[in-house]
PDB file of C-alpha atoms in Angstrom:
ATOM      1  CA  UNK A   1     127.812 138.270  97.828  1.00  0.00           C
ATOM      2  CA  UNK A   2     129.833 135.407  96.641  1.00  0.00           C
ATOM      3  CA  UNK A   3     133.891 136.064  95.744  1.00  0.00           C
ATOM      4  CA  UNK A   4     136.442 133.653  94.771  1.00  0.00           C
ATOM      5  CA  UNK A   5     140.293 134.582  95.417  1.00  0.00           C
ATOM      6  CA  UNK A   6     143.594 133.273  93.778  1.00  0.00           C
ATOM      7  CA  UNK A   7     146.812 133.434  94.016  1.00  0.00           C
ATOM      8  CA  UNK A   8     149.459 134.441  93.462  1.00  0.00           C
ATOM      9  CA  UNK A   9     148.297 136.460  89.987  1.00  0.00           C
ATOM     10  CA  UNK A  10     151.904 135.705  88.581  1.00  0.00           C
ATOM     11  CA  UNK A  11     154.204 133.012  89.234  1.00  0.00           C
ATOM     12  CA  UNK A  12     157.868 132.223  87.575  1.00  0.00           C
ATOM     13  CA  UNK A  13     159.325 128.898  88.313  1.00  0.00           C
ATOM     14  CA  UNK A  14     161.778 126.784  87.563  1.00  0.00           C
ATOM     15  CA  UNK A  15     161.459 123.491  86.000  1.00  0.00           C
ATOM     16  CA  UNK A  16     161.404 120.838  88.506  1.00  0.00           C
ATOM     17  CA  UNK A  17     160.784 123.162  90.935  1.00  0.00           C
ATOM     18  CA  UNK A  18     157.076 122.357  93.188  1.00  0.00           C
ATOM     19  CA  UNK A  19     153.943 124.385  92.135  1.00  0.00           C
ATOM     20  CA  UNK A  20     150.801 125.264  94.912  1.00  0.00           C
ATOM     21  CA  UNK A  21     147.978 127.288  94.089  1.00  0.00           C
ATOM     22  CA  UNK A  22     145.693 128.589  95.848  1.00  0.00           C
ATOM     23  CA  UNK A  23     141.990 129.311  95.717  1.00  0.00           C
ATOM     24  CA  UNK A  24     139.539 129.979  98.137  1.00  0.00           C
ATOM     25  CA  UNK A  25     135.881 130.894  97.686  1.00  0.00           C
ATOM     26  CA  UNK A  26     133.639 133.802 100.340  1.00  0.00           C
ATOM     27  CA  UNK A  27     130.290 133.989 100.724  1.00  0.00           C
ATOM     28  CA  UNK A  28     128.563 130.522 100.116  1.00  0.00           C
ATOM     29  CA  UNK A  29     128.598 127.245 101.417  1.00  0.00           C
ATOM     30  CA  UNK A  30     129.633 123.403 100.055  1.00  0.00           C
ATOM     31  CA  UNK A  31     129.932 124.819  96.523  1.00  0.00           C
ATOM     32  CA  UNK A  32     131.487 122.841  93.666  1.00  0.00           C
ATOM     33  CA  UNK A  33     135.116 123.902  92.535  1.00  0.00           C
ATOM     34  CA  UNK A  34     137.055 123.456  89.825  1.00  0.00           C
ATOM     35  CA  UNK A  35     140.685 124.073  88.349  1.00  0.00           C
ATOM     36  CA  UNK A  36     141.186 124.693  84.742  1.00  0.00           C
ATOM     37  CA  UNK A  37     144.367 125.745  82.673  1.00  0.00           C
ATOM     38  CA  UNK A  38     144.608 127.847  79.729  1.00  0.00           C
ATOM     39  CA  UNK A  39     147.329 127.330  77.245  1.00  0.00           C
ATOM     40  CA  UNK A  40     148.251 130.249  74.524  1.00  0.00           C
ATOM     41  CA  UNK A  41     146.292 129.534  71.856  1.00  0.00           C
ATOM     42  CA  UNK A  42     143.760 126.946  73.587  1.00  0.00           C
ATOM     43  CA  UNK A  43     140.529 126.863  75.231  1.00  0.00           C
ATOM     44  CA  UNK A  44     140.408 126.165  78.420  1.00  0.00           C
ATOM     45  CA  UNK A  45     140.776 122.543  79.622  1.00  0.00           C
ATOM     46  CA  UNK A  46     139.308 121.013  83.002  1.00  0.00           C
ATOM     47  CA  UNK A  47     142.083 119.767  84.711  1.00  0.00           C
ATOM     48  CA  UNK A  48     140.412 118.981  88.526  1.00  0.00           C
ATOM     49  CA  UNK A  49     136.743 119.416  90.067  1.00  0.00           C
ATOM     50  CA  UNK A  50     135.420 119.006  93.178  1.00  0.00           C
ATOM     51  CA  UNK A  51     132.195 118.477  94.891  1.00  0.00           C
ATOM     52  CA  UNK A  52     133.207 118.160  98.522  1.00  0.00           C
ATOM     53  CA  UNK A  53     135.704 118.158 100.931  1.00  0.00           C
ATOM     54  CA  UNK A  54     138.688 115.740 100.244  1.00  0.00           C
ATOM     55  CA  UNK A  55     136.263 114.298  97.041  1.00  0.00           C
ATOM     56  CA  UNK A  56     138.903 115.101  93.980  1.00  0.00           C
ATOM     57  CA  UNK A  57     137.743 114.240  89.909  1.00  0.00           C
ATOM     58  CA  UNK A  58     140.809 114.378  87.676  1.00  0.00           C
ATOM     59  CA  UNK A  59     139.769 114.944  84.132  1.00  0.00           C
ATOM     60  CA  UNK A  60     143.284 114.962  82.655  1.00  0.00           C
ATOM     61  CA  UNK A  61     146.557 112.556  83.601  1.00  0.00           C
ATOM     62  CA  UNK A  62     149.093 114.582  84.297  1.00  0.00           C
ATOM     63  CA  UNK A  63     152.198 115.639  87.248  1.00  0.00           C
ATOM     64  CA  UNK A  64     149.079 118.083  88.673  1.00  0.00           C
ATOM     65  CA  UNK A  65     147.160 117.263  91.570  1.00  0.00           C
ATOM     66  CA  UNK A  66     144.503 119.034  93.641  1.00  0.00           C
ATOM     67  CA  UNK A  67     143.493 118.779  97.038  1.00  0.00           C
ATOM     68  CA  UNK A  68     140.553 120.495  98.941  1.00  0.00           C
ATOM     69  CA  UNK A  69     141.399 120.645 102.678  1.00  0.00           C
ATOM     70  CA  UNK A  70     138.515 122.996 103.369  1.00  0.00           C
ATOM     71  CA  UNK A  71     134.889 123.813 102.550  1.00  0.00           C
ATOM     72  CA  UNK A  72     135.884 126.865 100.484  1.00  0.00           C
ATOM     73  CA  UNK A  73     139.410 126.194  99.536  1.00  0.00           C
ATOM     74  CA  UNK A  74     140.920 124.621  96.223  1.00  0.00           C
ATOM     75  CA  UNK A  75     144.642 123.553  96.160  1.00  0.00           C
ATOM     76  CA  UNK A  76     146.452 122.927  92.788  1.00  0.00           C
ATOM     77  CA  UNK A  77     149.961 121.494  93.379  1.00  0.00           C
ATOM     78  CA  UNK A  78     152.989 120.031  91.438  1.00  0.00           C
ATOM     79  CA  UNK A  79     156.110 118.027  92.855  1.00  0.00           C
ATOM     80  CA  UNK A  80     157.988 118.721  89.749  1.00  0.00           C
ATOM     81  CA  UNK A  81     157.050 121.299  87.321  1.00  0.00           C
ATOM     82  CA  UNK A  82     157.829 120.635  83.690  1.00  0.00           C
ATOM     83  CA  UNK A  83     157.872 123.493  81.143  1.00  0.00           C
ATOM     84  CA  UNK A  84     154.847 122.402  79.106  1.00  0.00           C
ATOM     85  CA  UNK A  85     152.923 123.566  82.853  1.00  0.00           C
ATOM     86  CA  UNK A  86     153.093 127.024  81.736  1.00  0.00           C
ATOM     87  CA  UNK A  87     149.403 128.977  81.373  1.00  0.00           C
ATOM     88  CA  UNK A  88     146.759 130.756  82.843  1.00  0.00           C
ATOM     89  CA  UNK A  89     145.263 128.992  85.680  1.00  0.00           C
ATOM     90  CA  UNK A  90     141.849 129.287  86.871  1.00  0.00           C
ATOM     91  CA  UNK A  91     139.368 128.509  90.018  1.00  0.00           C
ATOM     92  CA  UNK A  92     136.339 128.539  89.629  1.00  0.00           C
ATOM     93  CA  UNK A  93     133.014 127.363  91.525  1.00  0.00           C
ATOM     94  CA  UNK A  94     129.349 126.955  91.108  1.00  0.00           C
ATOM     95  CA  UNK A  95     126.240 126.568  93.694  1.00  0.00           C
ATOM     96  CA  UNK A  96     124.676 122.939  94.330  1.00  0.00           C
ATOM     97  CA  UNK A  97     122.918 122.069  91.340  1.00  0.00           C
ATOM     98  CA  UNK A  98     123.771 124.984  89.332  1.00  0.00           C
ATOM     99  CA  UNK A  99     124.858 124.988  85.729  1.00  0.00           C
ATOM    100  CA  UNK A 100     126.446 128.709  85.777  1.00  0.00           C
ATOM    101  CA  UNK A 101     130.486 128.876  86.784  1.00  0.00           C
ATOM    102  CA  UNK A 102     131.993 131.717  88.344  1.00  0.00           C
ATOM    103  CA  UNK A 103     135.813 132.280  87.812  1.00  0.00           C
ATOM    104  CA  UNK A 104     138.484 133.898  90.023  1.00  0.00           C
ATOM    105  CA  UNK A 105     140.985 136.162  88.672  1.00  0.00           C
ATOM    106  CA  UNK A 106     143.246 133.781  87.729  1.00  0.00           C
ATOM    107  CA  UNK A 107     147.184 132.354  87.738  1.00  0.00           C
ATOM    108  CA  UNK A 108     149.636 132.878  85.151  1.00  0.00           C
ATOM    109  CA  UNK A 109     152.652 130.170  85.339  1.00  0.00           C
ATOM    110  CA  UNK A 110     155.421 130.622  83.457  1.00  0.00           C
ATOM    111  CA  UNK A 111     157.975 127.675  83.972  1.00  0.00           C
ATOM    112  CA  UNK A 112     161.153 127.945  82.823  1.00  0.00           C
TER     113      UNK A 112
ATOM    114  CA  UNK B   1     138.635 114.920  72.147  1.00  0.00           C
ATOM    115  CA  UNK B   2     137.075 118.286  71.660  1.00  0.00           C
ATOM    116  CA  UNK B   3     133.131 118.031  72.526  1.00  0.00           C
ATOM    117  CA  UNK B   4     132.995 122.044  71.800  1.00  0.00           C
ATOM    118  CA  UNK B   5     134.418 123.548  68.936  1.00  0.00           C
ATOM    119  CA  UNK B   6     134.380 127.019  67.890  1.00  0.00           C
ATOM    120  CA  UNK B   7     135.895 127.477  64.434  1.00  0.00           C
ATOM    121  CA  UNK B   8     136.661 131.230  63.979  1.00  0.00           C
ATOM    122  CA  UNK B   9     139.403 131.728  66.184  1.00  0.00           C
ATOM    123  CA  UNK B  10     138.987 135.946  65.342  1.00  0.00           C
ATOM    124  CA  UNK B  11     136.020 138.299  64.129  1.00  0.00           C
ATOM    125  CA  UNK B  12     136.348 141.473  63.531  1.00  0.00           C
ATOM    126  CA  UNK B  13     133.294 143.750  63.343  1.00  0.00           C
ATOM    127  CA  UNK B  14     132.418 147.495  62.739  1.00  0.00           C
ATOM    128  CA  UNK B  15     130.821 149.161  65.717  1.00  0.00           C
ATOM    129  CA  UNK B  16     127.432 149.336  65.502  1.00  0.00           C
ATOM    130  CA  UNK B  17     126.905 146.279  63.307  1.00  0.00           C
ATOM    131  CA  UNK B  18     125.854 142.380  64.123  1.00  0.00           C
ATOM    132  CA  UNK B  19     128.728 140.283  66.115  1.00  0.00           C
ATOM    133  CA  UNK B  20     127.749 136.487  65.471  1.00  0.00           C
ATOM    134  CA  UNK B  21     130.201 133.905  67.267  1.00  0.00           C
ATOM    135  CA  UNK B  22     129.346 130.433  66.563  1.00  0.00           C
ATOM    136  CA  UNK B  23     129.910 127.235  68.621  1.00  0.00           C
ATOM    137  CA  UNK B  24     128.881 123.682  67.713  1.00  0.00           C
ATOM    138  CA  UNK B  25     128.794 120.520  69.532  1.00  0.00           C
ATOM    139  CA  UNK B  26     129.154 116.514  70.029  1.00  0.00           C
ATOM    140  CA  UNK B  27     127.835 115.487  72.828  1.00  0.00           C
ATOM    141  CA  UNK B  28     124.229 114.744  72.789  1.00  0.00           C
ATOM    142  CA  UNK B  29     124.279 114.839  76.687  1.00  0.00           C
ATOM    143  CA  UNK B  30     124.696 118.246  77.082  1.00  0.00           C
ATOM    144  CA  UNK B  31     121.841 120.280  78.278  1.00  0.00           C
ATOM    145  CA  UNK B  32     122.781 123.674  79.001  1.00  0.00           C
ATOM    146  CA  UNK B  33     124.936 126.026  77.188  1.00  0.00           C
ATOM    147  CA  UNK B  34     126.824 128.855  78.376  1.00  0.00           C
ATOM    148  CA  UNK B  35     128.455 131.981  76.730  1.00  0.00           C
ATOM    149  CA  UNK B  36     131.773 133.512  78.749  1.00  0.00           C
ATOM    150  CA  UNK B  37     133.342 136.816  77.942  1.00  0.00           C
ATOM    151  CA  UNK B  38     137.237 136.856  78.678  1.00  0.00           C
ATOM    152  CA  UNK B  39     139.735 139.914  78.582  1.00  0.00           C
ATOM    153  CA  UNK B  40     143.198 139.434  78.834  1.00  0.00           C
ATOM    154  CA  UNK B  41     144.901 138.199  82.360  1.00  0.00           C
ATOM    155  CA  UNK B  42     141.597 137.969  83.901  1.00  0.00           C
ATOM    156  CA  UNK B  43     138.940 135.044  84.945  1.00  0.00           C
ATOM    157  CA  UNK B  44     135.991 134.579  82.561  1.00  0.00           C
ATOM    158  CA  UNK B  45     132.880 136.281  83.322  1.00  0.00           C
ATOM    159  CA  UNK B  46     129.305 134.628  82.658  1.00  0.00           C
ATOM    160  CA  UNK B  47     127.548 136.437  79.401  1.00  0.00           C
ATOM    161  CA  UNK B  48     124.572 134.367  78.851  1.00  0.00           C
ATOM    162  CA  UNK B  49     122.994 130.989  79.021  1.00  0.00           C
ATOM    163  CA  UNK B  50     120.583 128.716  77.142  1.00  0.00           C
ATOM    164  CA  UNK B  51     118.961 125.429  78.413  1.00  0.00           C
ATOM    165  CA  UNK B  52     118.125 122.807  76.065  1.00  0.00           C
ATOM    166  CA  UNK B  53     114.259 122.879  75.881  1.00  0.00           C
ATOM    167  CA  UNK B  54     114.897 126.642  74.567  1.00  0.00           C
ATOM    168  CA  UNK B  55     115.908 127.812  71.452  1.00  0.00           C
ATOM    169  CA  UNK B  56     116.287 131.354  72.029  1.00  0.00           C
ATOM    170  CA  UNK B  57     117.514 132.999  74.822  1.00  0.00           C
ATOM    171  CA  UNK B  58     117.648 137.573  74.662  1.00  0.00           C
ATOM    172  CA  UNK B  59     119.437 139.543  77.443  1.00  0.00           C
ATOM    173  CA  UNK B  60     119.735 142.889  76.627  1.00  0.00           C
ATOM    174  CA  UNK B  61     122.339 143.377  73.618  1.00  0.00           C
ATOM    175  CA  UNK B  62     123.365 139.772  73.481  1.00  0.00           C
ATOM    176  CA  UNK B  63     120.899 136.602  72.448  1.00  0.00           C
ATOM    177  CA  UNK B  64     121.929 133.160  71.900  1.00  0.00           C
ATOM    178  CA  UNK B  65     120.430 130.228  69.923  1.00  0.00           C
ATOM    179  CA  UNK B  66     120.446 126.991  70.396  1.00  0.00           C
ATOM    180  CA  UNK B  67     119.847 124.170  67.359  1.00  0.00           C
ATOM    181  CA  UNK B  68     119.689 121.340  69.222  1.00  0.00           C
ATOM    182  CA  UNK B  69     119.150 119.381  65.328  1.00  0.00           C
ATOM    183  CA  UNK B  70     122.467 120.655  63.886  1.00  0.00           C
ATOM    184  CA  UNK B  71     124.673 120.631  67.622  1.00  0.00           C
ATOM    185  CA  UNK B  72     124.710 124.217  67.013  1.00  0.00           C
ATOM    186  CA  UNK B  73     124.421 127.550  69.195  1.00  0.00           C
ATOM    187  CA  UNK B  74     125.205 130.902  68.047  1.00  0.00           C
ATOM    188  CA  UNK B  75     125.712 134.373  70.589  1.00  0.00           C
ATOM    189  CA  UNK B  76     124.612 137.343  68.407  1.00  0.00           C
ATOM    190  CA  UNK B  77     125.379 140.918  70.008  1.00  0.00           C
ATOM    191  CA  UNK B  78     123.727 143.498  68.385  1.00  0.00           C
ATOM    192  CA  UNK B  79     124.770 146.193  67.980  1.00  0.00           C
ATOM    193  CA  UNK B  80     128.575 145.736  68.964  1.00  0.00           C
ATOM    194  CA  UNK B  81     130.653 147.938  71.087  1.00  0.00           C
ATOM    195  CA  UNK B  82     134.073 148.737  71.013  1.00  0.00           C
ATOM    196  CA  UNK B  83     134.115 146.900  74.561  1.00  0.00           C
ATOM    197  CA  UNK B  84     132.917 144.094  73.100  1.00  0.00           C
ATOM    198  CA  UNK B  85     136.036 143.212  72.480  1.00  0.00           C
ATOM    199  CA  UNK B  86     137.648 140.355  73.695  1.00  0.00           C
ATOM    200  CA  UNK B  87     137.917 136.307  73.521  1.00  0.00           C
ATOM    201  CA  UNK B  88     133.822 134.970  73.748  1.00  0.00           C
ATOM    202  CA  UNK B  89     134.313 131.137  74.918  1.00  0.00           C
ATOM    203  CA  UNK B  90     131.478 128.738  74.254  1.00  0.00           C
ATOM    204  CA  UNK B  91     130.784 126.135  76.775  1.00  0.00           C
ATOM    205  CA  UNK B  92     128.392 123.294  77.813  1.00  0.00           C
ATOM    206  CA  UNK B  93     127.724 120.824  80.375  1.00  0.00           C
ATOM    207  CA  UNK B  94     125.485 117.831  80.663  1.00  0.00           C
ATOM    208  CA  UNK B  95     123.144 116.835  83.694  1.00  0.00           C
ATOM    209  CA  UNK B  96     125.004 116.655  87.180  1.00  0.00           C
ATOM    210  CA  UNK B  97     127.244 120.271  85.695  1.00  0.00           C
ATOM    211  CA  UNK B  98     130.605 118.299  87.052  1.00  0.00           C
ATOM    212  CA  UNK B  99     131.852 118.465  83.576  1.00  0.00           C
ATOM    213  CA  UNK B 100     131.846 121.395  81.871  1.00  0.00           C
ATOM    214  CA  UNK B 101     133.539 121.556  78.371  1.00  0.00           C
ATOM    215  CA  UNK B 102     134.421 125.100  76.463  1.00  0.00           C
ATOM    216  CA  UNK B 103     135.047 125.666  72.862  1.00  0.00           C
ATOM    217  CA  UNK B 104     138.523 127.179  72.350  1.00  0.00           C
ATOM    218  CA  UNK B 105     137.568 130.625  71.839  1.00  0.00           C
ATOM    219  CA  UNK B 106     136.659 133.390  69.337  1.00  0.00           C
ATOM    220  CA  UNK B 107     138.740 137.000  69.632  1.00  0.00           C
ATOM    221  CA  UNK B 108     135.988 139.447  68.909  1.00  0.00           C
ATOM    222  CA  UNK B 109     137.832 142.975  67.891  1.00  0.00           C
ATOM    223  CA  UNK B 110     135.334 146.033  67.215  1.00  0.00           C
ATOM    224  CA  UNK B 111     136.178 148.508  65.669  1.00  0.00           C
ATOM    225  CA  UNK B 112     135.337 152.130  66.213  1.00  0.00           C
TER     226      UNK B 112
END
């Protein structure tokens, strides 16, 4: 069966300080992945998707970036983390050609 | 620019009655509908799906409708559960599923 990991589950950092998270996905092959952030109060927003190695889709401008080094593996990053960068992150990925998403566990950032 | 919009940021229900969580739409693209169930500090989980050329999907407890006319889907859970409770996000996606939008969430409290 299929299983998507993240982490860390809790990160405190201070602003200006870099920012890597990391997600990698078991159990299936070339899937599509994607990183989206949850602010309080908000839905969640698509931030980065992927359909292949090194192919990156930024849906928002921002001091975020994503990287995917490996099959199964999603990396968000930040040089410089500002305090407005504070949320619940989450990985998620879906099959080839398949509408449903599955999410990991998620990362909640708190800059400050 | 919010393409999914769920109004009712809370709903509270007794147990044992009708839950209805509403979600409407913009984009005439989108083709497939989702329903995610969220608690607190964890990843969304898949509830329940609709495609376009439906109007009425039933799993179990939980059915969703889709009004393709008025942008419109509803997820009815009948009858609710006290662990039923948590944030229900709407979501939909349009052919090639690289773009998935969600609604920003209903908090669904039932009480015993």
């Amino acid at each position: 069966s299929q299983t998507i990991h993240q982490w860390p589950a809790t990160l405190v950092q201070p602003v200006g300080s870099p920012l890597s998270l990391e997600c990698t996905v078991e159990g299936t092959s070339n899937p599509n992945l994607y990183w989206y952030r949850q602010a309080a109060g908000r839905g969640l927003q698509l931030l980065f998707y992927s359909i292949g190695i090194g192919q990156i889709s930024s849906e928002v401008p921002q001091n975020l970036s994503a990287s995917r080094p490996q099959d199964r593996q999603f990396i968000l990053s930040s040089k410089k983390l500002l305090l407005s960068d504070s949320g619940f992150y989450l990985c998620a990925w879906s099959g080839a050609g398949q509408e449903s998403q599955y999410f990991g566990p998620g990362t909640r950032l708190l800059v400050l | 620019d919010q393409q999914v919009k769920q109004n009712s940021p809370s709903l509270s229900v007794q147990e044992g009655r009708i839950s209805i969580l509403n979600c409407d739409y913009t984009n005439s693209m989108f083709d497939y509908f989702l329903w995610y169930k969220k608690y607190p500090a964890e990843g969304p989980t898949f509830l329940i799906s609709i495609s376009s050329i439906k109007d009425k999907n039933e799993d179990g407890r939980f059915t969703v409708f889709l009004n393709k006319s008025a942008k419109h889907l509803s997820l009815h859970i009948v009858p609710s559960q006290p662990g039923d409770s948590a944030v229900y996000f709407c979501a939909a996606t349009g052919p090639g599923n690289n773009d998935m939008r969600f609604g920003a969430g209903t908090r669904l409290t039932v009480k015993p």
